[in-house]
Amino acid sequence: APHGRFATRVSSAMGDNVYDLSMGSTMQLYQGDVGLQPVLQIADLRALENKTEGAEKRYRVMLSDGVHYVTAMLTSSLNQYVADDKLRKFSVIKLKDYFANEVNNRKIIIVLDMEPLYHADDVKGQPVSVESASNKNAPPASKQNLAGGQPPAAPAYGGGYGAQGAGGGYGGGAQTGGGYGGGAQT
């Protein structure tokens, strides 16, 4: 069955269960839409190194709709899904509650509630980051200041979004902001 206002879909059958990824939803999440409950895939799941002794473990995930992916963090209340192996790389989930946050000039989704649906054998589609897709639609810097005067400032993202090599496109530097991120990325 289609999910909300998402017209196209990527389908996968796992046993008797058939779920569709909500194509287009990660771009909507990135742009700040709230109240969506899309079906997404965990394209990657990584535990973050936490330098604070006794702090709860945090997990960073890439949520994919089969076309784009967005970086997200799981709240510690969802850690049990990982511990129970209900949530792992390539799991398909229904996102139930979330909010967008900005950390180090990057938007990330904070997952407050979700429902694991099933595990897939591989990533569905060939998703690219929403950041790189959004930047392709932005006007070039040379076109932004047609009135003369000072040249435009460097983009706030510092070019980090285009450098998505071995690090999985997550960026770098220390993460702060509301306790999500748990210290320096490795």
N, CA, C and O atoms as a DFTB+ gen file, in Angstrom:
744 C
 N C O
     1  1       0.841      -1.194       0.000
     2  2       0.000       0.000       0.000
     3  2       0.875       1.242       0.000
     4  3       1.907       1.255       0.671
     5  1       0.504       2.273      -0.719
     6  2       1.290       3.510      -0.718
     7  2       1.288       4.152       0.655
     8  3       0.362       3.951       1.440
     9  1       2.317       4.921       0.942
    10  2       2.445       5.583       2.237
    11  2       2.256       7.072       2.054
    12  3       3.127       7.752       1.510
    13  1       1.122       7.583       2.507
    14  2       0.886       9.022       2.489
    15  2       0.962       9.590       1.088
    16  3       0.323       9.086       0.164
    17  1       1.750      10.647       0.938
    18  2       1.806      11.355      -0.328
    19  2       2.966      10.920      -1.206
    20  3       3.341      11.656      -2.119
    21  1       3.535       9.780      -0.970
    22  2       4.656       9.290      -1.759
    23  2       4.115       8.415      -2.885
    24  3       3.613       7.319      -2.639
    25  1       4.219       8.900      -4.112
    26  2       3.561       8.251      -5.236
    27  2       4.336       7.048      -5.760
    28  3       3.728       6.049      -6.146
    29  1       5.664       7.122      -5.782
    30  2       6.449       6.021      -6.316
    31  2       6.969       5.166      -5.179
    32  3       6.946       5.577      -4.019
    33  1       7.437       3.982      -5.512
    34  2       7.876       3.098      -4.440
    35  2       8.948       2.134      -4.925
    36  3       9.069       1.843      -6.115
    37  1       9.717       1.653      -3.961
    38  2      10.672       0.583      -4.185
    39  2      10.146      -0.579      -3.358
    40  3      10.031      -0.460      -2.138
    41  1       9.828      -1.686      -3.989
    42  2       9.219      -2.803      -3.267
    43  2      10.223      -3.910      -3.021
    44  3      11.180      -4.085      -3.775
    45  1       9.990      -4.641      -1.966
    46  2      10.816      -5.797      -1.642
    47  2       9.946      -6.820      -0.934
    48  3       9.169      -6.468      -0.047
    49  1      10.066      -8.046      -1.308
    50  2       9.313      -9.111      -0.642
    51  2      10.276      -9.916       0.221
    52  3      11.297     -10.400      -0.268
    53  1       9.961     -10.058       1.472
    54  2      10.752     -10.867       2.396
    55  2       9.781     -11.869       3.013
    56  3       9.027     -11.526       3.924
    57  1       9.798     -13.098       2.521
    58  2       8.829     -14.070       3.002
    59  2       7.440     -13.630       2.587
    60  3       7.208     -13.327       1.417
    61  1       6.515     -13.592       3.533
    62  2       5.156     -13.159       3.247
    63  2       4.983     -11.657       3.421
    64  3       3.921     -11.120       3.105
    65  1       6.004     -10.973       3.915
    66  2       5.897      -9.536       4.187
    67  2       6.337      -8.726       2.983
    68  3       7.401      -8.973       2.416
    69  1       5.523      -7.764       2.595
    70  2       5.897      -6.844       1.528
    71  2       5.758      -5.436       2.086
    72  3       4.681      -5.031       2.523
    73  1       6.860      -4.696       2.065
    74  2       6.866      -3.308       2.522
    75  2       7.469      -2.448       1.430
    76  3       8.331      -2.900       0.676
    77  1       7.022      -1.232       1.347
    78  2       7.535      -0.291       0.356
    79  2       8.320       0.805       1.069
    80  3       7.903       1.303       2.116
    81  1       9.459       1.173       0.489
    82  2      10.177       2.335       0.999
    83  2       9.449       3.585       0.506
    84  3       8.961       3.620      -0.623
    85  1       9.382       4.579       1.334
    86  2       8.671       5.822       1.021
    87  2       9.598       6.771       0.264
    88  3      10.211       7.663       0.852
    89  1       9.689       6.564      -1.048
    90  2      10.597       7.355      -1.876
    91  2      10.236       8.837      -1.801
    92  3       9.065       9.210      -1.866
    93  1      11.263       9.668      -1.663
    94  2      11.075      11.108      -1.556
    95  2      10.990      11.600      -0.127
    96  3      11.059      12.804       0.123
    97  1      10.843      10.686       0.808
    98  2      10.627      11.101       2.201
    99  2      11.891      11.616       2.875
   100  3      11.802      12.499       3.729
   101  1      13.067      11.096       2.522
   102  2      14.275      11.594       3.199
   103  2      14.535      13.052       2.841
   104  3      15.013      13.814       3.681
   105  1      14.231      13.450       1.615
   106  2      14.388      14.858       1.241
   107  2      13.410      15.711       2.046
   108  3      13.760      16.813       2.469
   109  1      12.197      15.220       2.263
   110  2      11.219      15.956       3.056
   111  2      11.670      16.061       4.514
   112  3      11.499      17.107       5.139
   113  1      12.240      14.995       5.056
   114  2      12.768      15.030       6.427
   115  2      13.865      16.086       6.523
   116  3      13.886      16.893       7.452
   117  1      14.772      16.067       5.551
   118  2      15.898      16.995       5.527
   119  2      15.415      18.441       5.419
   120  3      16.025      19.346       5.988
   121  1      14.329      18.656       4.697
   122  2      13.795      20.007       4.510
   123  2      12.920      20.454       5.677
   124  3      12.391      21.565       5.660
   125  1      12.762      19.601       6.689
   126  2      12.084      20.013       7.910
   127  2      10.633      19.591       8.044
   128  3       9.968      20.002       8.995
   129  1      10.118      18.783       7.121
   130  2       8.738      18.314       7.258
   131  2       8.608      17.481       8.531
   132  3       9.490      16.687       8.858
   133  1       7.516      17.669       9.231
   134  2       7.259      16.905      10.452
   135  2       5.954      16.142      10.297
   136  3       5.132      16.466       9.439
   137  1       5.770      15.138      11.125
   138  2       4.537      14.372      11.119
   139  2       4.503      13.250      10.094
   140  3       3.495      12.552       9.984
   141  1       5.579      13.062       9.342
   142  2       5.630      11.958       8.389
   143  2       5.876      10.657       9.140
   144  3       6.468      10.674      10.219
   145  1       5.438       9.545       8.598
   146  2       5.762       8.234       9.155
   147  2       6.203       7.320       8.014
   148  3       5.540       6.329       7.705
   149  1       7.337       7.669       7.390
   150  2       7.782       6.913       6.217
   151  2       8.398       5.569       6.580
   152  3       8.872       5.356       7.696
   153  1       8.375       4.670       5.599
   154  2       9.089       3.398       5.696
   155  2      10.446       3.619       5.038
   156  3      10.528       3.990       3.867
   157  1      11.516       3.386       5.811
   158  2      12.877       3.658       5.377
   159  2      13.771       2.463       5.665
   160  3      13.401       1.571       6.427
   161  1      14.928       2.451       5.060
   162  2      15.910       1.404       5.314
   163  2      17.112       1.983       6.043
   164  3      17.533       3.108       5.774
   165  1      17.656       1.209       6.961
   166  2      18.906       1.561       7.628
   167  2      20.030       1.147       6.673
   168  3      20.416      -0.021       6.631
   169  1      20.554       2.119       5.903
   170  2      21.608       1.814       4.940
   171  2      22.948       1.601       5.636
   172  3      23.829       0.925       5.104
   173  1      23.099       2.179       6.827
   174  2      24.307       1.978       7.623
   175  2      23.961       2.252       9.074
   176  3      23.097       3.079       9.363
   177  1      24.626       1.569       9.980
   178  2      24.427       1.735      11.420
   179  2      25.793       1.630      12.076
   180  3      26.505       0.643      11.892
   181  1      26.157       2.661      12.847
   182  2      27.464       2.669      13.518
   183  2      27.319       3.164      14.941
   184  3      26.600       4.126      15.215
   185  1      28.012       2.491      15.838
   186  2      28.088       2.968      17.222
   187  2      29.117       4.086      17.263
   188  3      30.194       3.964      16.681
   189  1      28.790       5.168      17.944
   190  2      29.727       6.272      18.081
   191  2      30.595       6.066      19.306
   192  3      30.135       5.575      20.337
   193  1      31.848       6.444      19.179
   194  2      32.757       6.381      20.321
   195  2      32.356       7.477      21.299
   196  3      32.180       8.632      20.914
   197  1      32.216       7.108      22.550
   198  2      31.810       8.074      23.566
   199  2      32.949       8.258      24.548
   200  3      33.349       7.317      25.233
   201  1      33.463       9.461      24.613
   202  2      34.620       9.747      25.480
   203  2      34.207       9.991      26.931
   204  3      35.059      10.013      27.819
   205  1      32.906      10.175      27.180
   206  2      32.436      10.433      28.528
   207  2      32.155       9.109      29.236
   208  3      31.307       8.330      28.802
   209  1      32.872       8.867      30.323
   210  2      32.701       7.612      31.047
   211  2      31.293       7.513      31.612
   212  3      30.781       8.464      32.203
   213  1      30.674       6.356      31.426
   214  2      29.338       6.120      31.952
   215  2      28.215       6.635      31.072
   216  3      27.045       6.390      31.366
   217  1      28.543       7.346      29.992
   218  2      27.501       7.861      29.093
   219  2      26.921       6.716      28.270
   220  3      27.606       5.742      27.959
   221  1      25.651       6.855      27.928
   222  2      24.999       5.816      27.138
   223  2      25.539       5.813      25.716
   224  3      25.928       6.849      25.178
   225  1      25.556       4.618      25.117
   226  2      26.020       4.456      23.749
   227  2      25.046       5.154      22.805
   228  3      23.836       5.149      23.032
   229  1      25.580       5.749      21.754
   230  2      24.761       6.400      20.725
   231  2      25.022       5.708      19.390
   232  3      26.134       5.253      19.119
   233  1      23.986       5.637      18.567
   234  2      24.102       5.037      17.241
   235  2      23.753       6.058      16.176
   236  3      22.755       6.772      16.272
   237  1      24.600       6.110      15.159
   238  2      24.367       6.950      13.997
   239  2      23.917       6.023      12.877
   240  3      24.500       4.959      12.668
   241  1      22.885       6.432      12.162
   242  2      22.358       5.623      11.070
   243  2      22.195       6.478       9.827
   244  3      22.045       7.697       9.911
   245  1      22.226       5.833       8.686
   246  2      21.856       6.467       7.434
   247  2      20.480       5.918       7.073
   248  3      20.326       4.723       6.822
   249  1      19.476       6.805       7.050
   250  2      18.116       6.423       6.693
   251  2      17.933       6.634       5.199
   252  3      18.137       7.741       4.701
   253  1      17.553       5.588       4.480
   254  2      17.418       5.647       3.031
   255  2      15.978       5.396       2.610
   256  3      15.274       4.570       3.191
   257  1      15.555       6.141       1.572
   258  2      14.255       5.869       0.953
   259  2      14.443       5.193      -0.409
   260  3      13.500       5.102      -1.195
   261  1      15.661       4.720      -0.683
   262  2      15.969       4.060      -1.942
   263  2      16.521       5.015      -2.989
   264  3      17.132       4.579      -3.964
   265  1      16.308       6.330      -2.795
   266  2      16.801       7.353      -3.720
   267  2      17.840       8.224      -3.017
   268  3      18.915       8.470      -3.564
   269  1      17.524       8.694      -1.802
   270  2      18.410       9.530      -0.998
   271  2      18.569       8.918       0.390
   272  3      17.768       8.088       0.818
   273  1      19.620       9.348       1.078
   274  2      19.765       8.992       2.486
   275  2      20.052      10.251       3.276
   276  3      20.585      11.230       2.754
   277  1      19.687      10.203       4.550
   278  2      19.919      11.305       5.470
   279  2      20.563      10.719       6.721
   280  3      20.233       9.606       7.131
   281  1      21.483      11.472       7.325
   282  2      22.134      11.039       8.552
   283  2      21.185      11.234       9.729
   284  3      20.501      12.253       9.827
   285  1      21.153      10.256      10.610
   286  2      20.263      10.321      11.772
   287  2      20.967       9.741      12.987
   288  3      21.939       8.995      12.866
   289  1      20.463      10.094      14.150
   290  2      20.938       9.545      15.424
   291  2      19.750       8.895      16.116
   292  3      18.637       9.421      16.092
   293  1      19.998       7.745      16.731
   294  2      18.964       7.104      17.532
   295  2      19.059       7.613      18.961
   296  3      20.160       7.748      19.496
   297  1      17.924       7.899      19.586
   298  2      17.965       8.231      21.007
   299  2      18.306       6.956      21.770
   300  3      18.070       5.850      21.284
   301  1      18.856       7.117      22.954
   302  2      19.295       5.956      23.724
   303  2      18.138       5.025      24.076
   304  3      18.363       3.844      24.345
   305  1      16.912       5.530      24.080
   306  2      15.765       4.668      24.369
   307  2      15.550       3.610      23.286
   308  3      14.819       2.644      23.506
   309  1      16.180       3.781      22.115
   310  2      16.053       2.803      21.029
   311  2      17.219       1.818      20.982
   312  3      17.237       0.926      20.133
   313  1      18.192       1.966      21.882
   314  2      19.364       1.088      21.884
   315  2      19.008      -0.388      22.029
   316  3      19.731      -1.247      21.523
   317  1      17.923      -0.691      22.700
   318  2      17.548      -2.087      22.924
   319  2      17.250      -2.800      21.608
   320  3      17.475      -4.005      21.494
   321  1      16.743      -2.062      20.607
   322  2      16.509      -2.673      19.294
   323  2      17.819      -3.189      18.701
   324  3      17.854      -4.256      18.088
   325  1      18.891      -2.427      18.888
   326  2      20.204      -2.848      18.385
   327  2      20.716      -4.024      19.217
   328  3      21.217      -5.007      18.671
   329  1      20.585      -3.916      20.545
   330  2      21.062      -4.987      21.431
   331  2      20.330      -6.307      21.153
   332  3      20.925      -7.381      21.240
   333  1      19.046      -6.219      20.822
   334  2      18.243      -7.423      20.547
   335  2      18.333      -7.878      19.087
   336  3      17.641      -8.813      18.685
   337  1      19.183      -7.220      18.296
   338  2      19.372      -7.508      16.865
   339  2      18.090      -7.316      16.052
   340  3      17.946      -7.905      14.980
   341  1      17.169      -6.508      16.545
   342  2      15.974      -6.164      15.775
   343  2      16.265      -5.028      14.806
   344  3      15.519      -4.791      13.856
   345  1      17.367      -4.330      15.066
   346  2      17.773      -3.220      14.213
   347  2      19.247      -3.398      13.887
   348  3      20.095      -3.452      14.778
   349  1      19.534      -3.487      12.598
   350  2      20.909      -3.617      12.129
   351  2      20.985      -3.060      10.714
   352  3      19.976      -2.638      10.147
   353  1      22.178      -3.062      10.154
   354  2      22.373      -2.581       8.795
   355  2      21.429      -3.328       7.853
   356  3      21.332      -4.554       7.906
   357  1      20.743      -2.590       6.999
   358  2      19.778      -3.050       5.998
   359  2      18.391      -3.340       6.564
   360  3      17.513      -3.781       5.821
   361  1      18.166      -3.105       7.865
   362  2      16.817      -3.258       8.407
   363  2      15.894      -2.235       7.769
   364  3      16.312      -1.125       7.440
   365  1      14.642      -2.618       7.597
   366  2      13.608      -1.707       7.111
   367  2      12.738      -1.355       8.311
   368  3      12.319      -2.225       9.073
   369  1      12.477      -0.053       8.460
   370  2      11.765       0.443       9.637
   371  2      10.631       1.372       9.226
   372  3      10.595       1.867       8.099
   373  1       9.720       1.600      10.140
   374  2       8.740       2.668       9.998
   375  2       9.132       3.741      10.997
   376  3       9.140       3.498      12.204
   377  1       9.456       4.923      10.503
   378  2       9.819       6.052      11.359
   379  2       8.536       6.626      11.942
   380  3       7.635       7.014      11.200
   381  1       8.450       6.681      13.271
   382  2       7.217       7.125      13.915
   383  2       7.317       8.524      14.513
   384  3       6.354       9.288      14.443
   385  1       8.455       8.875      15.096
   386  2       8.608      10.185      15.722
   387  2      10.064      10.607      15.598
   388  3      10.970       9.786      15.740
   389  1      10.287      11.893      15.331
   390  2      11.630      12.402      15.054
   391  2      11.604      13.918      15.099
   392  3      10.541      14.535      15.155
   393  1      12.776      14.502      15.075
   394  2      12.914      15.938      14.819
   395  2      14.244      16.171      14.137
   396  3      15.161      15.356      14.245
   397  1      14.348      17.285      13.435
   398  2      15.584      17.645      12.756
   399  2      16.401      18.540      13.676
   400  3      15.850      19.369      14.400
   401  1      17.713      18.367      13.643
   402  2      18.613      19.151      14.470
   403  2      19.803      19.543      13.596
   404  3      20.112      18.860      12.620
   405  1      20.461      20.628      13.943
   406  2      21.661      21.026      13.219
   407  2      22.858      20.856      14.140
   408  3      22.893      21.412      15.237
   409  1      23.841      20.082      13.686
   410  2      25.064      19.825      14.438
   411  2      26.231      20.108      13.514
   412  3      26.328      19.520      12.436
   413  1      27.122      21.006      13.926
   414  2      28.282      21.372      13.102
   415  2      27.864      21.755      11.686
   416  3      28.456      21.294      10.710
   417  1      26.837      22.602      11.578
   418  2      26.334      23.077      10.284
   419  2      25.810      21.957       9.391
   420  3      25.780      22.108       8.169
   421  1      25.406      20.860       9.969
   422  2      24.820      19.757       9.208
   423  2      23.494      19.388       9.838
   424  3      23.373      19.308      11.060
   425  1      22.511      19.165       9.002
   426  2      21.212      18.721       9.502
   427  2      21.261      17.221       9.722
   428  3      21.714      16.465       8.862
   429  1      20.789      16.804      10.882
   430  2      20.627      15.381      11.149
   431  2      19.228      15.172      11.730
   432  3      18.630      16.083      12.303
   433  1      18.741      13.980      11.570
   434  2      17.434      13.619      12.096
   435  2      17.656      12.870      13.406
   436  3      18.452      11.933      13.463
   437  1      16.956      13.280      14.449
   438  2      17.006      12.576      15.724
   439  2      15.779      11.670      15.772
   440  3      14.643      12.146      15.772
   441  1      16.019      10.370      15.811
   442  2      14.932       9.390      15.803
   443  2      14.484       9.155      17.241
   444  3      15.246       8.658      18.070
   445  1      13.237       9.519      17.520
   446  2      12.670       9.348      18.855
   447  2      11.902       8.036      18.986
   448  3      11.882       7.421      20.052
   449  1      11.270       7.616      17.889
   450  2      10.511       6.369      17.917
   451  2      10.465       5.789      16.510
   452  3      10.378       6.526      15.528
   453  1      10.525       4.469      16.421
   454  2      10.475       3.759      15.149
   455  2      10.052       2.329      15.401
   456  3      10.105       1.841      16.530
   457  1       9.635       1.665      14.347
   458  2       9.226       0.267      14.441
   459  2      10.032      -0.546      13.440
   460  3       9.924      -0.317      12.235
   461  1      10.845      -1.498      13.919
   462  2      11.543      -2.378      12.973
   463  2      10.519      -3.254      12.248
   464  3       9.619      -3.810      12.877
   465  1      10.658      -3.377      10.924
   466  2       9.723      -4.186      10.144
   467  2      10.329      -5.520       9.731
   468  3       9.752      -6.574      10.003
   469  1      11.501      -5.484       9.070
   470  2      12.185      -6.708       8.672
   471  2      13.614      -6.374       8.286
   472  3      13.987      -5.204       8.190
   473  1      14.411      -7.413       8.065
   474  2      15.807      -7.246       7.638
   475  2      15.902      -7.587       6.154
   476  3      15.394      -8.619       5.715
   477  1      16.542      -6.733       5.395
   478  2      16.820      -6.992       3.980
   479  2      18.245      -7.514       3.857
   480  3      19.048      -7.376       4.780
   481  1      18.547      -8.107       2.724
   482  2      19.883      -8.662       2.502
   483  2      20.888      -7.621       2.028
   484  3      22.095      -7.831       2.151
   485  1      20.413      -6.502       1.489
   486  2      21.309      -5.492       0.935
   487  2      20.565      -4.167       0.895
   488  3      19.367      -4.106       1.168
   489  1      21.287      -3.106       0.552
   490  2      20.675      -1.787       0.439
   491  2      19.760      -1.772      -0.786
   492  3      20.094      -2.336      -1.828
   493  1      18.620      -1.130      -0.650
   494  2      17.664      -1.026      -1.744
   495  2      17.954       0.233      -2.545
   496  3      18.154       1.301      -1.966
   497  1      17.978       0.124      -3.854
   498  2      18.262       1.267      -4.711
   499  2      19.730       1.649      -4.642
   500  3      20.574       0.863      -4.211
   501  1      20.017       2.859      -5.069
   502  2      21.371       3.416      -5.023
   503  2      21.279       4.819      -4.439
   504  3      21.470       5.808      -5.147
   505  1      20.984       4.900      -3.135
   506  2      20.743       6.223      -2.534
   507  2      22.003       7.091      -2.497
   508  3      23.116       6.603      -2.301
   509  1      21.786       8.396      -2.692
   510  2      22.829       9.403      -2.547
   511  2      22.406      10.336      -1.422
   512  3      21.224      10.399      -1.085
   513  1      23.337      11.047      -0.845
   514  2      23.021      11.896       0.303
   515  2      22.087      13.035      -0.090
   516  3      22.190      13.588      -1.185
   517  1      21.179      13.377       0.814
   518  2      20.284      14.508       0.566
   519  2      21.077      15.811       0.503
   520  3      20.689      16.739      -0.206
   521  1      22.190      15.885       1.247
   522  2      23.000      17.099       1.222
   523  2      23.553      17.344      -0.172
   524  3      23.465      18.463      -0.676
   525  1      24.116      16.332      -0.801
   526  2      24.690      16.533      -2.132
   527  2      23.592      16.799      -3.144
   528  3      23.789      17.601      -4.057
   529  1      22.438      16.151      -3.012
   530  2      21.326      16.405      -3.928
   531  2      20.796      17.823      -3.742
   532  3      20.443      18.477      -4.723
   533  1      20.733      18.309      -2.510
   534  2      20.261      19.669      -2.244
   535  2      21.241      20.699      -2.775
   536  3      20.828      21.731      -3.305
   537  1      22.540      20.431      -2.639
   538  2      23.558      21.380      -3.089
   539  2      23.578      21.507      -4.607
   540  3      23.923      22.566      -5.130
   541  1      23.212      20.438      -5.326
   542  2      23.179      20.501      -6.785
   543  2      22.101      21.461      -7.259
   544  3      22.210      22.030      -8.344
   545  1      21.060      21.645      -6.455
   546  2      19.965      22.530      -6.828
   547  2      20.218      23.975      -6.424
   548  3      19.465      24.862      -6.826
   549  1      21.267      24.234      -5.635
   550  2      21.574      25.598      -5.196
   551  2      22.270      26.343      -6.334
   552  3      23.012      25.734      -7.105
   553  1      22.042      27.643      -6.448
   554  2      22.727      28.393      -7.506
   555  2      24.223      28.455      -7.227
   556  3      24.626      28.491      -6.065
   557  1      25.052      28.469      -8.262
   558  2      26.498      28.575      -8.030
   559  2      26.827      29.892      -7.340
   560  3      26.108      30.880      -7.494
   561  1      27.910      29.898      -6.585
   562  2      28.299      31.087      -5.811
   563  2      28.486      32.293      -6.718
   564  3      28.173      33.414      -6.316
   565  1      28.986      32.091      -7.922
   566  2      29.238      33.217      -8.823
   567  2      27.943      33.899      -9.257
   568  3      27.985      35.053      -9.682
   569  1      26.805      33.233      -9.166
   570  2      25.522      33.800      -9.580
   571  2      24.787      34.459      -8.405
   572  3      23.777      35.131      -8.614
   573  1      25.272      34.280      -7.199
   574  2      24.551      34.762      -6.034
   575  2      24.739      36.253      -5.786
   576  3      23.943      36.850      -5.062
   577  1      25.758      36.870      -6.359
   578  2      26.025      38.279      -6.082
   579  2      26.134      39.029      -7.408
   580  3      27.229      39.407      -7.824
   581  1      25.007      39.240      -8.062
   582  2      25.010      39.887      -9.358
   583  2      25.069      41.405      -9.246
   584  3      25.300      42.082     -10.248
   585  1      24.864      41.960      -8.043
   586  2      24.822      43.408      -7.865
   587  2      26.212      44.015      -7.694
   588  3      26.321      45.231      -7.533
   589  1      27.261      43.226      -7.724
   590  2      28.612      43.766      -7.532
   591  2      28.946      43.836      -6.059
   592  3      28.245      43.250      -5.235
   593  1      30.015      44.548      -5.715
   594  2      30.426      44.655      -4.319
   595  2      31.316      43.502      -3.930
   596  3      32.053      42.963      -4.755
   597  1      31.243      43.129      -2.676
   598  2      32.096      42.062      -2.155
   599  2      31.678      40.714      -2.750
   600  3      30.491      40.480      -2.976
   601  1      32.640      39.834      -3.002
   602  2      32.272      38.495      -3.481
   603  2      31.498      37.757      -2.381
   604  3      31.653      38.065      -1.199
   605  1      30.680      36.799      -2.763
   606  2      29.909      36.074      -1.759
   607  2      30.813      35.301      -0.811
   608  3      31.913      34.883      -1.173
   609  1      30.321      35.121       0.417
   610  2      31.071      34.348       1.413
   611  2      31.099      32.886       1.005
   612  3      30.269      32.427       0.220
   613  1      32.062      32.168       1.547
   614  2      32.145      30.733       1.292
   615  2      30.906      30.057       1.842
   616  3      30.359      30.509       2.848
   617  1      30.446      28.981       1.208
   618  2      29.268      28.271       1.721
   619  2      29.495      27.812       3.155
   620  3      30.611      27.453       3.531
   621  1      28.432      27.825       3.952
   622  2      28.524      27.478       5.368
   623  2      28.931      26.033       5.585
   624  3      29.494      25.704       6.629
   625  1      28.661      25.168       4.630
   626  2      28.970      23.762       4.831
   627  2      30.430      23.434       4.619
   628  3      30.833      22.297       4.864
   629  1      31.234      24.372       4.178
   630  2      32.684      24.185       4.101
   631  2      33.126      23.139       3.113
   632  3      34.269      22.688       3.179
   633  1      32.272      22.736       2.202
   634  2      32.667      21.755       1.196
   635  2      32.683      20.340       1.715
   636  3      33.004      19.424       0.958
   637  1      32.352      20.117       2.973
   638  2      32.423      18.775       3.554
   639  2      31.438      17.795       2.953
   640  3      31.686      16.590       2.974
   641  1      30.326      18.277       2.418
   642  2      29.325      17.359       1.888
   643  2      29.798      16.666       0.630
   644  3      29.377      15.546       0.341
   645  1      30.673      17.322      -0.127
   646  2      31.126      16.712      -1.364
   647  2      32.191      15.657      -1.139
   648  3      32.453      14.846      -2.026
   649  1      32.802      15.654       0.014
   650  2      33.891      14.722       0.294
   651  2      33.346      13.512       1.025
   652  3      33.567      13.342       2.224
   653  1      32.635      12.678       0.294
   654  2      32.003      11.528       0.931
   655  2      32.688      10.251       0.471
   656  3      32.115       9.466      -0.285
   657  1      33.877      10.055       0.916
   658  2      34.625       8.875       0.516
   659  2      34.470       7.756       1.517
   660  3      33.355       7.337       1.827
   661  1      35.573       7.280       2.015
   662  2      35.584       6.115       2.880
   663  2      34.817       6.308       4.174
   664  3      34.418       5.326       4.800
   665  1      34.598       7.556       4.594
   666  2      33.889       7.794       5.850
   667  2      32.389       7.629       5.741
   668  3      31.679       7.871       6.717
   669  1      31.883       7.225       4.590
   670  2      30.460       7.001       4.453
   671  2      29.669       8.295       4.327
   672  3      28.443       8.273       4.438
   673  1      30.331       9.407       4.101
   674  2      29.627      10.657       3.899
   675  2      29.153      11.304       5.176
   676  3      28.264      12.154       5.139
   677  1      29.712      10.932       6.289
   678  2      29.232      11.472       7.547
   679  2      29.891      12.785       7.932
   680  3      29.394      13.458       8.835
   681  1      30.980      13.182       7.296
   682  2      31.663      14.412       7.694
   683  2      32.677      14.119       8.780
   684  3      33.058      12.967       8.982
   685  1      33.108      15.133       9.466
   686  2      34.119      14.923      10.493
   687  2      34.002      15.964      11.566
   688  3      33.062      16.760      11.572
   689  1      34.944      15.965      12.469
   690  2      34.956      16.944      13.550
   691  2      34.175      16.466      14.750
   692  3      33.514      15.429      14.705
   693  1      34.256      17.224      15.817
   694  2      33.567      16.869      17.047
   695  2      32.092      17.201      16.916
   696  3      31.727      18.220      16.328
   697  1      31.256      16.350      17.457
   698  2      29.829      16.607      17.448
   699  2      29.408      17.129      18.804
   700  3      29.830      16.623      19.844
   701  1      28.569      18.151      18.775
   702  2      27.997      18.676      19.997
   703  2      26.547      18.982      19.734
   704  3      26.072      18.854      18.605
   705  1      25.852      19.378      20.750
   706  2      24.467      19.800      20.545
   707  2      23.500      18.840      21.173
   708  3      23.161      17.821      20.572
   709  1      23.052      19.138      22.356
   710  2      22.032      18.350      22.988
   711  2      22.494      16.968      23.426
   712  3      21.663      16.108      23.717
   713  1      23.774      16.741      23.478
   714  2      24.267      15.453      23.935
   715  2      24.283      14.394      22.842
   716  3      24.770      13.289      23.081
   717  1      23.768      14.689      21.652
   718  2      23.784      13.695      20.590
   719  2      25.153      13.710      19.933
   720  3      25.712      14.778      19.684
   721  1      25.682      12.565      19.658
   722  2      26.965      12.490      18.977
   723  2      28.052      11.941      19.851
   724  3      28.942      11.251      19.356
   725  1      28.016      12.220      21.136
   726  2      28.908      11.587      22.076
   727  2      30.382      11.863      21.862
   728  3      31.202      10.982      22.120
   729  1      30.750      13.035      21.407
   730  2      32.172      13.357      21.334
   731  2      32.696      13.298      19.920
   732  3      31.929      13.383      18.961
   733  1      33.988      13.153      19.788
   734  2      34.646      13.210      18.488
   735  2      34.282      11.985      17.665
   736  3      34.175      10.873      18.183
   737  1      34.097      12.212      16.383
   738  2      33.831      11.106      15.486
   739  2      35.131      10.406      15.153
   740  3      36.195      11.022      15.097
   741  1      35.024       9.105      14.933
   742  2      36.195       8.343      14.476
   743  2      35.808       7.488      13.314
   744  3      36.645       6.765      12.774
